[in-house]
Coordinates of C-alpha atoms and ligand atoms in Angstrom, one line a residue:
M1 CA -26.8 29.8 -4.2
N2 CA -23.9 27.5 -4.8
K3 CA -20.6 29.2 -5.3
K4 CA -19.0 28.9 -8.7
I5 CA -15.3 28.6 -9.3
L6 CA -13.6 28.5 -12.7
I7 CA -10.1 26.9 -13.1
K8 CA -8.7 28.3 -16.3
N9 CA -5.9 27.4 -18.6
G10 CA -4.7 24.3 -16.8
T11 CA -3.6 20.9 -18.2
L12 CA -6.1 18.4 -16.9
V13 CA -4.7 14.9 -16.2
T14 CA -6.8 11.8 -15.5
A15 CA -5.7 8.1 -15.4
T16 CA -6.3 7.9 -19.1
D17 CA -6.0 11.4 -20.7
T18 CA -4.0 14.6 -20.6
F19 CA -5.6 17.7 -22.2
R20 CA -5.8 21.5 -22.0
A21 CA -9.2 22.5 -20.6
D22 CA -11.1 24.8 -18.2
L23 CA -13.0 23.3 -15.3
L24 CA -16.1 24.8 -13.8
I25 CA -17.1 24.0 -10.2
E26 CA -20.5 24.6 -8.8
G27 CA -20.9 24.0 -5.0
E28 CA -19.1 20.8 -4.2
K29 CA -19.2 19.3 -7.7
V30 CA -17.5 19.6 -11.0
K31 CA -20.1 21.2 -13.3
A32 CA -18.3 21.3 -16.6
I33 CA -15.1 20.5 -18.4
A34 CA -14.5 22.2 -21.8
K35 CA -11.8 23.6 -23.9
E36 CA -12.9 27.1 -23.0
I37 CA -15.5 28.2 -20.5
T38 CA -16.4 31.8 -20.4
E39 CA -19.2 31.7 -17.8
K40 CA -19.1 34.5 -15.2
T41 CA -18.2 32.9 -11.8
D42 CA -17.6 34.0 -8.2
Q43 CA -13.9 33.1 -8.4
E44 CA -11.4 32.4 -11.2
I45 CA -8.2 30.5 -10.6
D46 CA -5.5 30.8 -13.3
A47 CA -3.8 27.4 -13.7
T48 CA -1.5 28.5 -16.6
G49 CA 1.6 26.3 -16.6
C50 CA 0.1 23.9 -14.1
Y51 CA -1.3 20.4 -14.1
V52 CA -4.8 19.9 -12.7
F53 CA -5.0 16.5 -11.0
P54 CA -7.8 14.8 -9.1
G55 CA -7.3 15.0 -5.3
G56 CA -5.0 12.3 -4.0
I57 CA -6.4 9.3 -2.1
D58 CA -4.1 7.7 0.4
A59 CA -5.7 4.3 1.2
H60 CA -3.3 3.4 4.0
T61 CA -2.9 5.7 7.0
H62 CA -2.7 5.4 10.8
L63 CA -3.9 8.5 12.6
D64 CA -4.2 8.6 16.4
M65 CA -3.5 4.9 16.5
P66 CA -2.5 3.2 19.8
F67 CA 0.3 0.9 18.8
M68 CA 3.2 -0.8 20.6
G69 CA 2.6 1.0 23.9
T70 CA 2.3 4.5 22.4
T71 CA 0.0 6.4 19.9
S72 CA 0.9 7.6 16.4
S73 CA 1.7 11.3 16.7
D74 CA -0.6 12.8 14.0
D75 CA -4.3 12.9 14.9
F76 CA -7.1 13.3 12.4
E77 CA -6.8 17.1 12.4
T78 CA -3.0 17.3 12.0
G79 CA -2.7 14.3 9.7
T80 CA -5.5 15.2 7.3
L81 CA -4.3 18.8 7.1
A82 CA -0.8 17.7 6.3
A83 CA -2.3 15.3 3.7
L84 CA -4.1 18.3 2.1
H85 CA -0.8 20.3 2.0
G86 CA 0.6 17.4 0.0
G87 CA -2.3 17.1 -2.4
T88 CA -4.1 14.2 -0.7
T89 CA -7.8 15.1 -0.2
S90 CA -9.1 11.8 1.1
I91 CA -7.6 9.1 3.3
I92 CA -8.7 5.6 4.3
D93 CA -7.6 4.9 7.9
F94 CA -7.8 1.7 9.9
A95 CA -10.2 1.1 12.8
F96 CA -8.7 -1.7 15.0
Q97 CA -10.8 -4.3 16.6
S98 CA -9.6 -5.1 20.2
Q99 CA -9.4 -8.8 20.7
G100 CA -12.6 -9.9 22.5
R101 CA -14.5 -6.9 21.4
S102 CA -16.8 -6.2 18.5
L103 CA -16.1 -4.7 15.1
K104 CA -18.8 -2.1 15.6
E105 CA -17.1 -0.9 18.7
A106 CA -13.9 -0.4 16.8
L107 CA -15.7 1.6 14.2
A108 CA -17.4 3.8 16.8
T109 CA -14.0 4.4 18.5
W110 CA -12.5 5.6 15.2
H111 CA -15.5 7.7 14.3
E112 CA -15.0 9.4 17.7
K113 CA -11.4 10.1 16.9
A114 CA -12.2 11.6 13.5
R115 CA -15.6 13.3 13.8
G116 CA -15.3 17.1 14.1
K117 CA -11.5 16.9 13.8
A118 CA -10.6 15.7 10.3
V119 CA -9.9 18.5 7.9
G120 CA -9.8 16.3 4.8
D121 CA -12.3 13.5 3.9
Y122 CA -11.8 10.1 5.4
G123 CA -13.1 6.5 5.3
F124 CA -12.2 3.5 7.4
H125 CA -11.0 -0.1 6.8
I126 CA -11.7 -2.3 9.8
V127 CA -8.8 -4.4 11.1
V128 CA -10.2 -7.8 12.2
T129 CA -8.0 -9.1 15.0
D130 CA -10.5 -11.6 16.4
F131 CA -12.7 -13.3 13.8
N132 CA -15.3 -15.4 15.6
E133 CA -19.0 -16.2 15.4
N134 CA -20.0 -12.7 16.7
S135 CA -17.7 -10.7 14.5
C136 CA -18.8 -12.8 11.5
K137 CA -22.3 -11.6 12.0
E138 CA -21.3 -8.0 11.9
I139 CA -19.7 -8.0 8.5
K140 CA -23.0 -7.7 6.5
D141 CA -24.1 -4.5 8.3
L142 CA -20.7 -3.0 8.2
I143 CA -20.6 -3.4 4.4
Q144 CA -24.3 -2.6 3.6
K145 CA -25.0 0.1 6.2
E146 CA -21.7 1.6 7.4
G147 CA -19.8 1.9 4.1
I148 CA -16.9 -0.3 5.2
T149 CA -16.1 -2.6 2.3
S150 CA -12.5 -3.6 3.2
F151 CA -11.3 -5.6 6.2
K152 CA -7.6 -5.8 7.1
T153 CA -6.0 -8.8 8.5
F154 CA -2.5 -9.1 10.0
M155 CA -0.5 -12.3 9.4
A156 CA 2.1 -10.9 11.9
Y157 CA 2.1 -9.4 15.4
K158 CA 1.1 -12.6 17.1
G159 CA -0.8 -12.2 20.4
A160 CA -2.0 -8.7 19.5
L161 CA -3.2 -8.4 15.9
M162 CA -2.4 -11.6 14.1
V163 CA -5.2 -14.0 12.8
D164 CA -4.6 -17.5 11.7
D165 CA -5.4 -19.0 8.3
K166 CA -8.7 -20.4 9.5
Q167 CA -9.9 -17.0 10.6
M168 CA -8.7 -15.4 7.3
I169 CA -10.6 -18.0 5.3
G170 CA -13.7 -17.4 7.4
L171 CA -13.4 -13.7 6.9
M172 CA -12.9 -14.0 3.1
N173 CA -16.0 -16.2 2.8
E174 CA -18.1 -13.8 4.8
C175 CA -16.9 -10.7 3.0
K176 CA -17.6 -12.3 -0.4
K177 CA -21.3 -12.8 0.5
W178 CA -21.8 -9.1 0.9
G179 CA -19.5 -7.5 -1.6
G180 CA -16.6 -6.8 0.7
F181 CA -13.0 -8.0 0.6
V182 CA -9.9 -8.7 2.7
T183 CA -6.7 -6.7 2.7
V184 CA -3.7 -8.3 4.2
H185 CA -0.5 -7.3 6.0
A186 CA 1.6 -10.2 4.6
E187 CA 4.4 -11.2 7.0
N188 CA 4.8 -14.6 8.6
G189 CA 4.5 -13.6 12.3
D190 CA 6.0 -16.8 13.7
L191 CA 9.1 -16.6 11.5
A192 CA 9.6 -12.9 12.3
D193 CA 9.1 -13.5 16.0
S194 CA 11.6 -16.3 16.0
M195 CA 14.2 -14.2 14.2
V196 CA 13.6 -11.3 16.6
Q197 CA 14.2 -13.7 19.6
T198 CA 17.4 -15.1 18.1
N199 CA 18.8 -11.6 17.5
R200 CA 17.9 -10.4 20.9
A201 CA 19.5 -13.5 22.5
K202 CA 22.7 -12.7 20.6
G203 CA 22.7 -9.1 21.9
N204 CA 21.9 -7.7 18.4
L205 CA 19.8 -4.9 19.6
S206 CA 20.3 -1.9 17.3
P207 CA 17.6 -0.7 14.7
K208 CA 19.2 -2.6 11.8
F209 CA 18.3 -5.9 13.4
H210 CA 14.6 -5.0 13.0
A211 CA 15.2 -5.3 9.2
L212 CA 17.5 -8.4 9.6
S213 CA 14.7 -10.1 11.6
R214 CA 12.2 -9.6 8.9
P215 CA 13.9 -10.6 5.6
E216 CA 12.1 -11.0 2.3
I217 CA 11.1 -14.6 3.0
V218 CA 9.0 -13.4 5.9
E219 CA 7.0 -11.3 3.5
S220 CA 7.0 -13.6 0.4
E221 CA 5.9 -16.7 2.3
A222 CA 2.9 -14.8 3.8
T223 CA 2.1 -13.1 0.5
G224 CA 2.0 -16.5 -1.3
R225 CA -0.1 -18.0 1.4
A226 CA -2.6 -15.2 1.3
I227 CA -2.8 -15.4 -2.4
D228 CA -3.4 -19.2 -2.3
L229 CA -6.1 -18.8 0.3
A230 CA -7.9 -16.2 -1.8
F231 CA -7.5 -18.4 -4.9
S232 CA -9.0 -21.4 -3.1
G233 CA -12.3 -19.6 -2.7
N234 CA -12.1 -17.3 -5.8
H235 CA -11.9 -14.3 -3.5
P236 CA -10.6 -10.8 -4.3
L237 CA -7.5 -9.9 -2.3
Y238 CA -5.7 -6.6 -1.7
I239 CA -2.1 -6.8 -0.4
V240 CA -1.0 -3.7 1.5
H241 CA 2.5 -2.2 1.6
M242 CA 4.4 -4.7 -0.7
T243 CA 8.1 -4.1 -0.5
C244 CA 10.1 -6.6 -2.4
E245 CA 10.8 -8.6 -5.5
A246 CA 10.2 -12.0 -3.8
A247 CA 6.7 -11.0 -2.7
L248 CA 5.9 -9.5 -6.1
N249 CA 7.0 -12.7 -7.8
R250 CA 4.2 -14.5 -5.9
V251 CA 1.8 -12.1 -7.5
R252 CA 3.4 -12.7 -10.9
E253 CA 3.0 -16.5 -10.4
A254 CA -0.7 -16.0 -9.5
T255 CA -1.3 -14.3 -12.9
K256 CA -0.3 -17.5 -14.6
R257 CA -3.5 -19.1 -13.3
N258 CA -5.4 -16.0 -14.2
Q259 CA -5.8 -14.8 -10.6
T260 CA -6.1 -11.1 -10.1
V261 CA -4.5 -9.7 -7.0
M262 CA -4.8 -6.1 -6.1
V263 CA -1.4 -4.7 -4.8
E264 CA -0.4 -1.6 -3.0
T265 CA 3.1 -0.4 -2.4
C266 CA 4.2 2.7 -0.5
V267 CA 6.3 5.5 -1.6
Q268 CA 9.1 4.7 0.9
Y269 CA 9.6 1.3 -0.6
L270 CA 10.0 2.8 -4.0
L271 CA 12.5 5.4 -2.9
L272 CA 14.3 4.4 0.3
D273 CA 16.6 1.4 1.0
D274 CA 17.9 -0.5 4.0
S275 CA 21.2 1.3 4.1
L276 CA 19.4 3.9 6.2
Y277 CA 19.3 1.4 9.1
D278 CA 23.1 1.7 9.3
R279 CA 22.9 5.4 10.3
P280 CA 24.6 5.9 13.7
N281 CA 23.1 7.3 16.9
F282 CA 19.8 5.4 16.7
E283 CA 18.9 7.4 13.5
G284 CA 18.0 4.2 11.8
S285 CA 15.0 3.9 14.1
K286 CA 13.3 6.6 12.0
W287 CA 12.6 4.0 9.3
V288 CA 11.8 1.1 11.6
M289 CA 8.5 -0.1 10.0
S290 CA 7.1 -3.5 9.0
P291 CA 7.9 -4.8 6.5
P292 CA 11.2 -3.0 6.6
L293 CA 12.9 -1.0 3.8
R294 CA 14.6 -3.3 1.3
K295 CA 17.4 -3.2 -1.3
K296 CA 17.8 -0.9 -4.3
T297 CA 17.1 -4.0 -6.5
D298 CA 13.7 -4.3 -4.8
Q299 CA 12.9 -0.7 -5.6
E300 CA 13.6 -1.4 -9.2
A301 CA 11.4 -4.5 -9.1
L302 CA 8.6 -2.5 -7.6
W303 CA 8.8 0.2 -10.3
N304 CA 8.8 -2.6 -12.9
G305 CA 5.8 -4.1 -11.1
I306 CA 4.0 -0.8 -11.6
A307 CA 4.9 -0.8 -15.3
Q308 CA 3.5 -4.4 -15.6
N309 CA 0.3 -3.4 -13.8
L310 CA 1.1 -5.9 -11.0
I311 CA 1.1 -3.0 -8.5
H312 CA -2.0 -0.8 -8.7
T313 CA -1.8 1.7 -5.9
V314 CA 0.8 3.8 -4.0
A315 CA 0.0 4.7 -0.4
T316 CA 2.1 5.8 2.6
D317 CA 1.3 3.7 5.6
H318 CA 1.7 7.0 7.4
C319 CA 2.2 6.0 11.0
P320 CA 4.4 8.7 12.6
F321 CA 6.1 8.6 15.9
C322 CA 8.3 11.3 17.3
M323 CA 11.9 10.5 18.3
V324 CA 11.0 10.4 22.0
Q325 CA 8.5 7.7 21.1
K326 CA 11.1 5.8 19.0
E327 CA 13.5 5.9 22.0
A328 CA 11.3 3.3 23.7
G329 CA 13.5 0.9 21.7
I330 CA 16.9 2.6 22.2
N331 CA 18.2 -0.6 23.9
D332 CA 16.1 -3.1 22.0
F333 CA 15.0 -2.8 18.4
S334 CA 11.9 -4.9 19.0
K335 CA 10.4 -2.1 21.2
I336 CA 10.8 0.7 18.6
P337 CA 7.3 1.6 17.5
N338 CA 6.9 0.5 13.9
G339 CA 6.0 3.2 11.4
A340 CA 7.1 6.5 9.8
P341 CA 5.6 9.7 8.5
G342 CA 4.9 10.3 4.8
I343 CA 1.2 11.4 4.2
E344 CA 2.3 14.9 3.0
N345 CA 5.2 13.7 0.8
R346 CA 3.6 11.1 -1.4
M347 CA 2.3 13.0 -4.4
E348 CA 5.2 15.4 -4.8
L349 CA 7.7 12.5 -4.5
M350 CA 5.8 10.3 -7.0
F351 CA 5.8 13.2 -9.4
S352 CA 9.5 14.2 -9.0
E353 CA 10.9 10.7 -8.7
G354 CA 8.3 8.9 -10.8
V355 CA 7.1 11.1 -13.6
L356 CA 10.1 13.3 -14.0
K357 CA 12.5 10.3 -14.0
N358 CA 10.4 8.6 -16.6
R359 CA 9.5 5.7 -14.3
I360 CA 5.8 6.3 -14.7
S361 CA 3.6 8.4 -17.0
L362 CA 1.5 11.4 -15.9
N363 CA -1.6 9.2 -16.3
Q364 CA 0.0 6.4 -14.2
F365 CA 0.7 9.0 -11.6
V366 CA -3.0 9.8 -11.4
S367 CA -4.0 6.2 -11.5
L368 CA -1.7 5.0 -8.7
N369 CA -2.4 8.0 -6.4
C370 CA -6.0 8.8 -7.1
T371 CA -8.1 6.6 -9.5
A372 CA -7.1 3.1 -8.6
P373 CA -7.6 3.5 -4.9
A374 CA -10.9 5.2 -5.6
K375 CA -12.0 2.3 -7.8
I376 CA -10.8 -0.5 -5.5
F377 CA -12.2 1.1 -2.3
G378 CA -15.6 2.2 -3.7
L379 CA -15.1 5.9 -4.0
Y380 CA -15.2 6.2 -7.7
P381 CA -16.3 8.2 -9.7
E382 CA -17.2 10.7 -7.0
K383 CA -13.5 10.8 -6.1
G384 CA -10.3 9.8 -7.8
T385 CA -10.9 11.4 -11.2
L386 CA -11.9 14.7 -12.9
A387 CA -15.4 14.1 -14.1
V388 CA -18.6 16.1 -14.4
G389 CA -20.8 15.3 -11.5
G390 CA -17.9 14.2 -9.3
D391 CA -16.6 15.9 -6.2
A392 CA -14.5 18.9 -6.9
D393 CA -11.4 17.5 -5.2
I394 CA -8.7 19.1 -7.2
V395 CA -4.9 19.7 -7.1
I396 CA -3.3 22.5 -9.1
F397 CA 0.3 21.4 -9.4
D398 CA 3.3 23.5 -10.5
P399 CA 5.5 21.0 -12.3
E400 CA 8.6 23.2 -12.3
K401 CA 8.8 24.6 -8.8
Q402 CA 11.7 23.1 -6.9
H403 CA 11.7 22.8 -3.1
I404 CA 13.1 20.7 -0.3
H405 CA 11.3 18.3 2.0
S406 CA 12.1 18.9 5.6
K407 CA 10.8 18.6 9.1
E408 CA 11.3 22.4 9.3
T409 CA 8.6 23.0 6.7
H410 CA 6.3 20.0 6.8
H411 CA 2.9 20.0 8.5
M412 CA 3.0 16.5 9.9
R413 CA 3.2 16.3 13.7
C414 CA 6.5 14.5 13.7
D415 CA 10.0 15.9 14.6
Y416 CA 11.7 14.3 11.7
S417 CA 11.1 13.8 8.0
S418 CA 11.7 10.4 6.3
Y419 CA 12.9 12.5 3.3
E420 CA 14.9 15.2 5.1
G421 CA 16.8 17.3 2.5
W422 CA 15.3 15.6 -0.5
K423 CA 15.2 18.2 -3.3
V424 CA 12.1 17.7 -5.5
T425 CA 10.7 19.3 -8.6
G426 CA 7.0 19.9 -8.7
K427 CA 4.9 21.4 -5.9
V428 CA 1.3 21.4 -4.9
R429 CA 0.0 25.0 -5.4
T430 CA -3.7 24.9 -4.8
V431 CA -5.9 22.2 -3.4
L432 CA -9.7 22.2 -3.5
L433 CA -11.8 19.8 -1.4
R434 CA -15.4 19.5 -2.5
G435 CA -15.3 22.8 -4.2
T436 CA -13.7 24.8 -1.4
V437 CA -10.2 26.1 -1.6
A438 CA -8.4 24.2 1.1
I439 CA -4.8 25.1 0.5
D440 CA -3.3 27.9 -1.6
N441 CA 0.5 28.5 -1.7
G442 CA 1.1 26.8 1.5
K443 CA -1.7 28.5 3.5
A444 CA -4.7 26.5 4.8
Y445 CA -8.2 28.0 4.3
I446 CA -10.2 25.2 5.9
G447 CA -9.8 23.7 9.3
K448 CA -10.9 21.2 11.9
G449 CA -14.2 19.4 11.1
F450 CA -14.4 20.2 7.4
G451 CA -13.6 16.6 6.5
K452 CA -16.5 14.3 5.8
Y453 CA -16.9 10.6 6.5
L454 CA -16.9 8.6 3.3
K455 CA -19.3 5.7 3.1
R456 CA -17.8 3.4 0.5
K457 CA -19.5 1.3 -2.1
S458 CA -19.0 -2.5 -2.3
L459 CA -16.9 -4.2 -4.9
S460 CA -20.0 -5.5 -6.6
Q461 CA -18.7 -5.8 -10.1
K462 CA -15.4 -6.4 -11.7
I463 CA -13.3 -3.2 -11.8
E464 CA -10.7 -2.3 -14.3
I465 CA -7.5 -1.0 -12.8
Ligands
URP501 O1 5.3 -0.4 10.5 C1 4.2 -0.2 10.2 N1 3.8 -0.5 9.0 N2 3.3 0.3 11.0 C2 1.9 0.5 10.9 C3 1.1 -0.8 11.0 C4 1.1 -1.6 9.8 O2 1.7 -2.7 9.8 O3 0.6 -1.2 8.8
ZN502 ZN1 0.7 -3.4 7.9
ZN503 ZN1 -0.2 0.2 8.0

């Protein structure tokens, strides 16, 4: 017999509606949503005074990822558990192809990292670093059999990850045949590398020169080029971690020729700025990531981009490294592993800084964090919304509780917080994953291996986001 749980008296929020209702769960699924449900159940959860959101989906994470001579410090167990504490029930991580090796091998390697370890649900994008005749032949099966519908390309990190335009075009063409699409890290790798070399030659070696070597033009040029390549073949395109107004303007331009580009930003680009790189004693290294943090004016531009529906999803690009790992670049910014923690912070920050500061509505909060990523990446409507028949991935959220984000209390395996000391209003109280209470008042009730691999559906028809 499937367990029945009743969530009573909450305010349910979807990407389109906000309404008072009870929600009945049977087994892993939502069984009913109605104004008042009186059915006798195994467990009742009182959500009076709370919002009931769909579980968050973070479509951009890097767990247990070998990168720049080290490995990101959260693995699939610690990372997905931290995500759950922050209201994110599903993630989409990146399986990296090694140059000269197959895409299927990359997928097998990442399955190995996650299987039996992940606490929350997970899917994969595949990072194509070597698009050739052989990898081209793998795309169809990956989409149709393995549930991988999105393929990431890097326009930067030459020699390790970067593909050229010809490879990108080939990949876009092949993806389109089978209902997949390309996502892109848009930075001009040659331009960035040249600026890095110039700064190193001048002896400019501290963390802030990471940002100064990757100015906006590095991102906006690559963004525009990726958009043009997609336009030339009428391909869908998803741009990851957009940071700045100049790049956003390339998207805005594209709308004039009726091109739709799917755009993700990350919570750090909405809330943090490049003054952090000036912190003394190598502290700026905490925020060394690519693209780097920008100006406050760019934050405003990104919030406006959300308001104009030019930006559709908010992710984290969670890629944590402990300080001892960051210290690989203590004498040379170009050796600082790129990335920062955030998987646990996204939902609470977006509520406190977004909803409560009137930058986004409650429904936009759900759309950006849950529904749009589910639609774009083929998880909807099982995930990303509150709907009868969908997975009972649910966040009960206390909108009034104040607390402070800190490394002392977070669950990410990282010895610093990108948001140390940030006082936020609104806290995740209870999280259910597929009908099981995963987190309640800061305590975890599920563990290693509970997370399920998510085979995703292809982008076969036009989606509304
Ligand atoms: O600095 C970053 N973003 N590290 C993770 C890899 C990537 O580019 O997404
Ligand atoms: Zn990237
Ligand atoms: Zn990333």
